[in-house]
Amino acid sequence: MVYLDNNATTRPSAAVREAIDRALSESWANPSSVHRAGQLARQEVELARRDLAALIGAKPRELILTAGGTEAIDLAIRGTLAAAARRPSPPVVVSTRVEHAAVRDLLEDLEKSGAAQVRWAPVDAAGGLDLSRLEPLLHGATLMVLQWANNETGAIQPLAAAGALCRARGVHLHCDGVQWVGKEPTGVSTLQIDSLAISPHKFHGPKGVGALWVRRGVGLRPMVHGSQEMGRRGGTENVPGILGAGAAAREALAWLADPSARERLAALRDRFEDLVLRAVPDARVNGPRGREQRLWNTTNIGFPRLEAEALLLLLSERGVCASAGAACSSGSLDPSPVLLAMGVEPEVAHGSLRFSLSRDTTEAEIEHGAAAVVEAVQRLRGLVPMTG
Ligand code: PLP
C-alpha cells in the first residue's frame, strides 16, 4: 500500500509501539496513586512530558497533556476566553477561514451562541494570512488563533509577524502547531506566541494524545476539571499514549537535526507534483509552490471538473491512500472550506486531492502514487477504459 495521507496520521514507529507495549505491561498503574506501581507510571509520564517539551524547546511544566490536538485547541480557546477580563462582552477573537475544523467549527459555535465575536482575517490566494489587513482587526481583541502550517496545502503562516502585532496590542496568540511540530524545528521561546497545540500522531506517535504548551504567567481556566495536570486538565492520564508520544518526540527531535532529510522529502514531493502536472496539463497546485512557503511534505492538486470522491476510490483500488481535505456528509464530499476561502473555484475545489508524505516515504512510492493518480484521472475522463 502506498500511503500518501500522512497529514491525517502517520504510521507509529517501532520505538513508539515498544513504549506503548511497555506502558501496558509495566507502567499500567494510575500515575496519581501513591504506591510504588503508581509512582513508576508517574515517573514514565514525566519523562515523556520532558521529551515532548524538548521537541518544542519548552519547560516540561509548561505542557498540559490532553487527549489530542483538538482538545488542546479547545482548551486554549475556551480556557483563554474564560480567564480573560469580562470586557468587551462578548470577547473578540480573530482567526482565519483556512483553520482546521477544530478551530473553525469551535469559533463558529462560540459565535452562534453569543460567547464570542469572531473577526475573520482575510487570506491571499495561497492561503497565507494577509498581514496588511490584520492590525485593525486586533483592536480590542482578546485572542487570535492562527495555524502554523495548513493541513490541506502545507501553507506556512507568518507567525512571527502576527505574534509581534498581537504582543504589541496585548492580544493572546494561540498557535495550532499540529501540522508543524515534529516536521520542522520548533522553539517556542523564539516566538511571540502564548500557547501552542501539538499532536503526536502527526509525527509517528499515537492518536488520542496531545499537548498544549502555555507560556508561563498566561491565564487559562481548565475546561475539564480534576486534580491532574496541576488542576489544569482533569482525568486519569492515558499512560500508553503519553509514553508513545514521548518516544515519538525523541525520534522526531533526532530526525530534525539533519536538514538534508527534509530537503530529500521536499524534492520527492516536488517530483510527485511534476509527474502529475506533466501528464495532466490542466491540473493545478492549490496553495503556495515555493519550499519556503509550505511544509516539505504536502501538496494539494486540483483536477478541474472531476469529483474528489471518485478519484479517491480509484486510487484506493490501486492501493494508494490520499485525502480530499473535505468533509464527508451524507455520502458526498463537500468542497473544502479551506480551498473555497482561498478563492479556489468550486469546480476545481470539488476535484482537489491532498497528498502528504511522511519521514519514511520512498521514491518508489512517489513514482507509483503519481502513476496511479494519472491513470485515475484518465479513466474518469474516459481517456482509458474504466475496466482493466
Ligand atoms: N489542527 C490541525 C492543523 C490538524 O491537521 C489536526 C488534525 O488533523 C488537528 C488540529 C486536530 O488534531 P487531533 O487529530 O490530534 O485532534
CSV table of C-alpha atoms and ligand atoms in Angstrom, one decimal:
chain,number,residue,atom,x,y,z
A,1,MET,CA,0.0,0.0,0.0
A,2,VAL,CA,1.2,3.5,-0.8
A,3,TYR,CA,0.2,5.8,2.0
A,4,LEU,CA,0.1,9.5,0.9
A,5,ASP,CA,-2.2,10.6,3.6
A,6,ASN,CA,0.3,11.4,6.3
A,7,ASN,CA,-1.3,14.7,7.3
A,8,ALA,CA,-4.2,12.7,8.6
A,9,THR,CA,-2.0,10.4,10.6
A,10,THR,CA,1.5,8.8,10.3
A,11,ARG,CA,2.4,5.2,11.0
A,12,PRO,CA,3.7,4.6,14.5
A,13,SER,CA,7.4,3.8,14.6
A,14,ALA,CA,8.8,0.7,16.3
A,15,ALA,CA,10.1,2.7,19.2
A,16,VAL,CA,6.5,4.1,19.7
A,17,ARG,CA,5.0,0.7,19.6
A,18,GLU,CA,7.6,-0.5,22.1
A,19,ALA,CA,6.9,2.4,24.5
A,20,ILE,CA,3.1,1.6,24.3
A,21,ASP,CA,3.7,-2.1,25.0
A,22,ARG,CA,5.9,-1.2,27.9
A,23,ALA,CA,3.2,1.0,29.4
A,24,LEU,CA,0.6,-1.7,29.1
A,25,SER,CA,2.8,-4.4,30.6
A,26,GLU,CA,4.9,-2.4,33.2
A,27,SER,CA,3.5,1.1,33.8
A,28,TRP,CA,-0.2,0.3,33.8
A,29,ALA,CA,-0.9,1.7,37.2
A,30,ASN,CA,-2.6,5.0,37.9
A,31,PRO,CA,0.1,7.8,38.0
A,32,SER,CA,-1.8,9.6,40.8
A,33,SER,CA,-1.6,6.6,43.1
A,34,VAL,CA,0.9,6.9,45.9
A,35,HIS,CA,2.1,3.3,45.9
A,36,ARG,CA,5.2,2.2,44.1
A,37,ALA,CA,3.5,1.0,40.9
A,38,GLY,CA,1.7,4.3,40.6
A,39,GLN,CA,4.9,6.2,41.1
A,40,LEU,CA,6.6,4.2,38.5
A,41,ALA,CA,3.9,5.2,36.0
A,42,ARG,CA,4.2,8.8,37.2
A,43,GLN,CA,7.9,8.8,36.5
A,44,GLU,CA,7.4,7.5,33.0
A,45,VAL,CA,4.7,10.1,32.3
A,46,GLU,CA,7.1,12.9,33.4
A,47,LEU,CA,9.9,11.6,31.3
A,48,ALA,CA,7.6,11.6,28.3
A,49,ARG,CA,6.5,15.2,29.1
A,50,ARG,CA,10.2,16.1,29.2
A,51,ASP,CA,10.7,14.7,25.8
A,52,LEU,CA,7.6,16.4,24.3
A,53,ALA,CA,8.8,19.7,25.9
A,54,ALA,CA,12.3,19.3,24.4
A,55,LEU,CA,10.8,18.9,20.9
A,56,ILE,CA,9.5,22.5,21.1
A,57,GLY,CA,12.2,24.0,23.3
A,58,ALA,CA,9.9,24.4,26.3
A,59,LYS,CA,10.0,23.6,30.0
A,60,PRO,CA,8.1,20.3,30.9
A,61,ARG,CA,5.8,22.1,33.4
A,62,GLU,CA,4.6,24.4,30.7
A,63,LEU,CA,2.9,21.4,28.9
A,64,ILE,CA,-0.6,20.3,29.7
A,65,LEU,CA,-1.3,16.7,28.4
A,66,THR,CA,-4.6,16.3,26.6
A,67,ALA,CA,-6.5,13.7,24.5
A,68,GLY,CA,-5.2,15.1,21.2
A,69,GLY,CA,-4.7,18.3,19.2
A,70,THR,CA,-8.5,19.1,19.1
A,71,GLU,CA,-8.7,19.1,22.9
A,72,ALA,CA,-5.5,21.2,23.2
A,73,ILE,CA,-7.0,23.8,20.8
A,74,ASP,CA,-10.4,23.7,22.6
A,75,LEU,CA,-8.6,24.3,26.0
A,76,ALA,CA,-6.6,27.1,24.6
A,77,ILE,CA,-9.5,28.9,23.1
A,78,ARG,CA,-12.2,28.4,25.7
A,79,GLY,CA,-9.7,28.4,28.6
A,80,THR,CA,-8.2,31.7,27.5
A,81,LEU,CA,-11.6,33.4,26.9
A,82,ALA,CA,-12.8,32.2,30.3
A,83,ALA,CA,-9.8,33.6,32.1
A,84,ALA,CA,-9.8,36.9,30.3
A,85,ALA,CA,-11.3,40.1,31.6
A,86,ARG,CA,-15.1,40.5,31.1
A,87,ARG,CA,-14.8,43.4,28.7
A,88,PRO,CA,-15.6,43.6,25.9
A,89,SER,CA,-18.6,41.3,26.1
A,90,PRO,CA,-18.7,39.0,24.2
A,91,PRO,CA,-14.9,38.9,23.8
A,92,VAL,CA,-13.4,39.4,20.3
A,93,VAL,CA,-11.5,36.5,18.7
A,94,VAL,CA,-9.5,37.0,15.4
A,95,SER,CA,-8.8,34.0,13.2
A,96,THR,CA,-8.9,32.9,9.5
A,97,ARG,CA,-11.2,30.7,7.5
A,98,VAL,CA,-8.3,28.4,6.5
A,99,GLU,CA,-8.0,27.0,10.0
A,100,HIS,CA,-8.6,23.3,10.8
A,101,ALA,CA,-12.2,22.4,11.7
A,102,ALA,CA,-11.0,22.0,15.4
A,103,VAL,CA,-10.6,25.8,15.3
A,104,ARG,CA,-13.2,26.9,12.7
A,105,ASP,CA,-16.1,24.9,14.0
A,106,LEU,CA,-15.5,25.9,17.6
A,107,LEU,CA,-15.2,29.6,16.8
A,108,GLU,CA,-18.4,29.4,14.6
A,109,ASP,CA,-20.2,27.7,17.5
A,110,LEU,CA,-18.9,30.3,20.1
A,111,GLU,CA,-20.1,33.0,17.7
A,112,LYS,CA,-23.5,31.4,17.2
A,113,SER,CA,-24.1,31.0,21.0
A,114,GLY,CA,-23.0,34.6,21.6
A,115,ALA,CA,-20.0,33.6,23.6
A,116,ALA,CA,-17.6,35.3,21.3
A,117,GLN,CA,-17.5,37.8,18.4
A,118,VAL,CA,-15.3,36.4,15.6
A,119,ARG,CA,-13.4,38.6,13.1
A,120,TRP,CA,-12.2,36.5,10.2
A,121,ALA,CA,-8.9,37.9,8.8
A,122,PRO,CA,-8.5,37.7,5.1
A,123,VAL,CA,-6.1,35.3,3.4
A,124,ASP,CA,-4.5,35.5,0.0
A,125,ALA,CA,-4.9,33.1,-2.9
A,126,ALA,CA,-2.2,30.8,-1.5
A,127,GLY,CA,-4.0,30.7,1.9
A,128,GLY,CA,-1.5,33.0,3.7
A,129,LEU,CA,-2.8,35.5,6.2
A,130,ASP,CA,-3.0,39.0,4.8
A,131,LEU,CA,-0.8,40.8,7.3
A,132,SER,CA,-1.5,44.2,5.8
A,133,ARG,CA,-5.1,43.9,6.9
A,134,LEU,CA,-4.6,42.3,10.3
A,135,GLU,CA,-3.8,45.2,12.5
A,136,PRO,CA,-7.2,46.9,12.6
A,137,LEU,CA,-8.9,43.6,13.4
A,138,LEU,CA,-6.8,43.1,16.5
A,139,HIS,CA,-8.1,46.3,18.1
A,140,GLY,CA,-9.9,45.4,21.3
A,141,ALA,CA,-9.4,41.7,20.7
A,142,THR,CA,-8.8,39.1,23.4
A,143,LEU,CA,-7.5,36.2,21.4
A,144,MET,CA,-6.0,35.4,18.0
A,145,VAL,CA,-5.9,31.8,16.7
A,146,LEU,CA,-3.6,31.0,13.8
A,147,GLN,CA,-2.3,27.7,12.5
A,148,TRP,CA,1.4,27.4,11.9
A,149,ALA,CA,1.0,25.2,8.8
A,150,ASN,CA,-2.1,24.2,6.9
A,151,ASN,CA,-3.1,20.6,6.9
A,152,GLU,CA,-4.6,20.7,3.4
A,153,THR,CA,-2.0,22.8,1.5
A,154,GLY,CA,1.0,22.9,3.8
A,155,ALA,CA,1.0,26.7,3.6
A,156,ILE,CA,3.1,28.3,6.4
A,157,GLN,CA,1.6,31.3,8.2
A,158,PRO,CA,3.6,34.4,9.1
A,159,LEU,CA,3.6,33.5,12.7
A,160,ALA,CA,6.5,35.8,13.8
A,161,ALA,CA,4.9,38.9,12.3
A,162,ALA,CA,1.4,38.1,13.6
A,163,GLY,CA,3.0,37.4,17.0
A,164,ALA,CA,4.6,40.8,17.1
A,165,LEU,CA,1.3,42.5,16.2
A,166,CYS,CA,-0.6,40.6,18.8
A,167,ARG,CA,2.1,41.2,21.5
A,168,ALA,CA,2.0,45.0,20.8
A,169,ARG,CA,-1.8,45.0,21.4
A,170,GLY,CA,-1.9,42.6,24.3
A,171,VAL,CA,-3.8,40.0,22.3
A,172,HIS,CA,-3.2,36.3,23.3
A,173,LEU,CA,-1.9,34.4,20.3
A,174,HIS,CA,-2.8,30.7,20.2
A,175,CYS,CA,-1.0,28.7,17.5
A,176,ASP,CA,-2.3,25.5,16.1
A,177,GLY,CA,1.0,23.8,15.7
A,178,VAL,CA,-0.4,20.4,15.0
A,179,GLN,CA,0.9,20.1,11.4
A,180,TRP,CA,4.2,21.9,12.1
A,181,VAL,CA,5.6,20.4,15.3
A,182,GLY,CA,7.7,17.3,14.6
A,183,LYS,CA,8.1,18.2,10.9
A,184,GLU,CA,10.1,21.4,11.4
A,185,PRO,CA,12.3,22.6,14.2
A,186,THR,CA,10.3,24.5,16.9
A,187,GLY,CA,11.5,26.9,19.5
A,188,VAL,CA,8.6,28.4,21.4
A,189,SER,CA,10.9,30.9,23.2
A,190,THR,CA,11.8,32.5,19.9
A,191,LEU,CA,8.2,33.4,19.0
A,192,GLN,CA,5.7,35.8,20.5
A,193,ILE,CA,3.0,33.2,20.9
A,194,ASP,CA,1.2,32.4,24.1
A,195,SER,CA,0.1,28.8,23.6
A,196,LEU,CA,0.7,26.0,21.1
A,197,ALA,CA,-1.2,22.9,20.3
A,198,ILE,CA,0.7,19.6,19.5
A,199,SER,CA,-0.5,16.3,18.2
A,200,PRO,CA,2.0,13.3,18.2
A,201,HIS,CA,0.0,11.2,15.6
A,202,LYS,CA,1.3,13.7,13.0
A,203,PHE,CA,4.9,12.6,13.8
A,204,HIS,CA,4.7,8.8,14.0
A,205,GLY,CA,3.2,8.8,17.5
A,206,PRO,CA,-0.2,7.5,18.7
A,207,LYS,CA,-3.6,9.1,18.2
A,208,GLY,CA,-5.8,10.4,21.0
A,209,VAL,CA,-3.0,12.1,22.9
A,210,GLY,CA,-1.7,15.7,22.6
A,211,ALA,CA,-0.4,18.6,24.5
A,212,LEU,CA,-0.9,22.3,25.0
A,213,TRP,CA,2.1,24.4,25.7
A,214,VAL,CA,1.2,27.6,27.6
A,215,ARG,CA,3.6,30.4,28.3
A,216,ARG,CA,4.3,30.8,32.0
A,217,GLY,CA,2.1,33.5,33.5
A,218,VAL,CA,-0.6,33.3,30.9
A,219,GLY,CA,-4.2,32.9,32.3
A,220,LEU,CA,-6.1,29.8,31.4
A,221,ARG,CA,-9.2,28.3,33.0
A,222,PRO,CA,-9.5,24.5,33.0
A,223,MET,CA,-12.2,23.1,30.8
A,224,VAL,CA,-12.1,19.5,32.1
A,225,HIS,CA,-12.0,19.7,35.9
A,226,GLY,CA,-9.9,17.5,38.2
A,227,SER,CA,-6.6,17.4,40.0
A,228,GLN,CA,-4.4,16.1,37.2
A,229,GLU,CA,-2.1,18.3,35.2
A,230,MET,CA,-1.8,20.6,38.2
A,231,GLY,CA,-5.5,21.2,38.1
A,232,ARG,CA,-5.4,22.4,34.5
A,233,ARG,CA,-6.9,19.3,32.9
A,234,GLY,CA,-8.6,16.6,34.9
A,235,GLY,CA,-8.8,12.9,34.1
A,236,THR,CA,-6.6,9.9,34.6
A,237,GLU,CA,-3.7,10.0,32.2
A,238,ASN,CA,-3.6,7.9,29.0
A,239,VAL,CA,-0.2,6.4,30.1
A,240,PRO,CA,0.3,4.2,27.0
A,241,GLY,CA,-0.5,7.1,24.7
A,242,ILE,CA,1.7,9.5,26.6
A,243,LEU,CA,4.7,7.2,26.6
A,244,GLY,CA,4.2,6.6,22.9
A,245,ALA,CA,4.1,10.4,22.4
A,246,GLY,CA,7.3,10.8,24.3
A,247,ALA,CA,9.1,8.2,22.2
A,248,ALA,CA,7.8,9.9,19.0
A,249,ALA,CA,9.0,13.3,20.2
A,250,ARG,CA,12.5,11.8,21.0
A,251,GLU,CA,12.7,10.4,17.5
A,252,ALA,CA,11.4,13.5,15.8
A,253,LEU,CA,13.9,15.7,17.6
A,254,ALA,CA,16.8,13.5,16.4
A,255,TRP,CA,15.4,13.4,12.9
A,256,LEU,CA,15.1,17.2,12.7
A,257,ALA,CA,18.8,17.6,13.5
A,258,ASP,CA,19.6,16.8,9.8
A,259,PRO,CA,18.0,19.3,7.4
A,260,SER,CA,19.0,17.2,4.4
A,261,ALA,CA,16.3,14.7,5.3
A,262,ARG,CA,13.7,17.3,4.9
A,263,GLU,CA,15.2,18.5,1.7
A,264,ARG,CA,15.2,15.0,0.2
A,265,LEU,CA,11.5,14.7,1.0
A,266,ALA,CA,10.6,18.1,-0.3
A,267,ALA,CA,12.4,17.1,-3.6
A,268,LEU,CA,10.2,13.9,-3.6
A,269,ARG,CA,7.1,15.9,-3.1
A,270,ASP,CA,8.1,18.3,-6.0
A,271,ARG,CA,8.8,15.2,-8.2
A,272,PHE,CA,5.3,13.9,-7.4
A,273,GLU,CA,3.8,17.2,-8.5
A,274,ASP,CA,5.9,17.4,-11.7
A,275,LEU,CA,4.9,13.8,-12.7
A,276,VAL,CA,1.2,14.6,-12.2
A,277,LEU,CA,1.2,18.1,-13.7
A,278,ARG,CA,3.2,17.0,-16.8
A,279,ALA,CA,0.7,14.2,-17.5
A,280,VAL,CA,-2.4,16.2,-16.6
A,281,PRO,CA,-1.8,19.6,-18.1
A,282,ASP,CA,-5.0,21.3,-16.6
A,283,ALA,CA,-4.3,20.1,-13.1
A,284,ARG,CA,-3.1,22.8,-10.7
A,285,VAL,CA,-1.5,23.1,-7.3
A,286,ASN,CA,-3.7,24.8,-4.7
A,287,GLY,CA,-1.7,26.9,-2.3
A,288,PRO,CA,1.9,28.1,-2.4
A,289,ARG,CA,4.6,26.3,-4.6
A,290,GLY,CA,7.8,27.6,-3.0
A,291,ARG,CA,9.6,25.5,-0.5
A,292,GLU,CA,9.9,28.4,2.0
A,293,GLN,CA,6.1,28.9,1.9
A,294,ARG,CA,4.9,25.4,2.6
A,295,LEU,CA,5.7,22.3,4.6
A,296,TRP,CA,8.1,19.8,2.9
A,297,ASN,CA,5.5,17.0,2.9
A,298,THR,CA,2.3,18.4,1.5
A,299,THR,CA,0.8,19.1,-1.9
A,300,ASN,CA,-2.8,19.8,-2.9
A,301,ILE,CA,-3.7,19.2,-6.6
A,302,GLY,CA,-6.9,20.3,-8.2
A,303,PHE,CA,-8.3,18.3,-11.2
A,304,PRO,CA,-11.0,20.6,-12.8
A,305,ARG,CA,-14.4,19.1,-13.4
A,306,LEU,CA,-13.6,15.8,-11.6
A,307,GLU,CA,-15.1,14.5,-8.3
A,308,ALA,CA,-12.5,14.0,-5.5
A,309,GLU,CA,-14.5,11.1,-4.1
A,310,ALA,CA,-14.4,9.2,-7.4
A,311,LEU,CA,-10.6,9.8,-7.7
A,312,LEU,CA,-10.1,8.6,-4.1
A,313,LEU,CA,-12.0,5.4,-4.8
A,314,LEU,CA,-10.0,4.6,-7.9
A,315,LEU,CA,-6.7,5.4,-6.1
A,316,SER,CA,-7.8,3.2,-3.2
A,317,GLU,CA,-8.4,0.3,-5.7
A,318,ARG,CA,-4.8,0.7,-6.8
A,319,GLY,CA,-3.6,0.7,-3.1
A,320,VAL,CA,-2.9,4.4,-2.9
A,321,CYS,CA,-4.3,6.4,0.1
A,322,ALA,CA,-4.9,10.1,-0.3
A,323,SER,CA,-7.4,12.5,1.0
A,324,ALA,CA,-9.8,15.2,-0.2
A,325,GLY,CA,-9.4,17.6,2.7
A,326,ALA,CA,-13.1,17.8,2.6
A,327,ALA,CA,-15.9,16.9,5.0
A,328,CYS,CA,-17.9,13.8,4.1
A,329,SER,CA,-21.6,14.4,4.5
A,330,SER,CA,-24.3,12.1,3.5
A,331,GLY,CA,-22.0,10.1,1.3
A,332,SER,CA,-20.9,13.0,-0.8
A,333,LEU,CA,-17.8,15.2,-0.4
A,334,ASP,CA,-18.4,18.9,0.1
A,335,PRO,CA,-15.7,21.1,-1.3
A,336,SER,CA,-13.1,22.0,1.2
A,337,PRO,CA,-13.9,25.3,3.1
A,338,VAL,CA,-10.2,25.9,3.2
A,339,LEU,CA,-9.9,25.9,-0.6
A,340,LEU,CA,-13.0,27.9,-1.0
A,341,ALA,CA,-11.7,30.5,1.5
A,342,MET,CA,-8.6,30.8,-0.7
A,343,GLY,CA,-10.7,31.6,-3.7
A,344,VAL,CA,-10.3,28.3,-5.5
A,345,GLU,CA,-13.3,27.9,-7.9
A,346,PRO,CA,-15.8,25.3,-6.8
A,347,GLU,CA,-15.3,23.2,-10.0
A,348,VAL,CA,-11.6,22.9,-9.0
A,349,ALA,CA,-12.2,22.5,-5.3
A,350,HIS,CA,-14.6,19.6,-5.9
A,351,GLY,CA,-11.8,17.7,-7.7
A,352,SER,CA,-8.9,18.6,-5.4
A,353,LEU,CA,-6.8,16.0,-3.5
A,354,ARG,CA,-4.3,16.3,-0.8
A,355,PHE,CA,-1.2,14.1,-0.9
A,356,SER,CA,1.1,14.2,2.1
A,357,LEU,CA,4.4,12.4,2.7
A,358,SER,CA,6.0,11.1,5.9
A,359,ARG,CA,9.6,10.8,7.0
A,360,ASP,CA,9.5,7.3,5.6
A,361,THR,CA,8.1,8.0,2.1
A,362,THR,CA,10.3,6.4,-0.6
A,363,GLU,CA,11.0,7.3,-4.2
A,364,ALA,CA,9.3,4.1,-5.4
A,365,GLU,CA,6.1,5.1,-3.5
A,366,ILE,CA,6.1,8.6,-5.2
A,367,GLU,CA,6.5,7.1,-8.7
A,368,HIS,CA,3.8,4.5,-8.1
A,369,GLY,CA,1.5,7.1,-6.4
A,370,ALA,CA,1.9,9.6,-9.3
A,371,ALA,CA,1.3,6.9,-12.0
A,372,ALA,CA,-1.9,5.8,-10.1
A,373,VAL,CA,-3.2,9.4,-9.9
A,374,VAL,CA,-2.6,10.0,-13.6
A,375,GLU,CA,-4.3,6.7,-14.5
A,376,ALA,CA,-7.3,7.5,-12.3
A,377,VAL,CA,-7.8,10.9,-13.9
A,378,GLN,CA,-7.5,9.5,-17.4
A,379,ARG,CA,-10.0,6.7,-16.5
A,380,LEU,CA,-12.5,9.2,-15.2
A,381,ARG,CA,-12.1,11.4,-18.3
A,382,GLY,CA,-12.7,8.4,-20.5
A,383,LEU,CA,-9.2,8.5,-21.9
A,384,VAL,CA,-8.6,4.9,-20.9
A,385,PRO,CA,-11.2,2.2,-20.3
A,386,MET,CA,-12.7,2.0,-16.7
A,387,THR,CA,-12.0,-1.7,-16.5
A,388,GLY,CA,-8.6,-3.4,-17.0
B,1,PLP,N1,-5.1,21.1,13.7
B,1,PLP,C1,-4.6,20.7,12.5
B,1,PLP,C2,-3.9,21.6,11.6
B,1,PLP,C3,-4.8,19.3,12.1
B,1,PLP,O1,-4.3,18.9,11.0
B,1,PLP,C4,-5.4,18.4,13.0
B,1,PLP,C5,-5.7,17.0,12.7
B,1,PLP,O2,-5.8,16.7,11.5
B,1,PLP,C6,-5.9,18.9,14.3
B,1,PLP,C7,-5.7,20.3,14.5
B,1,PLP,C8,-6.6,18.1,15.2
B,1,PLP,O3,-5.7,17.2,15.9
B,1,PLP,P1,-6.2,15.8,16.5
B,1,PLP,O4,-6.4,14.9,15.3
B,1,PLP,O5,-5.0,15.3,17.3
B,1,PLP,O6,-7.3,16.0,17.3
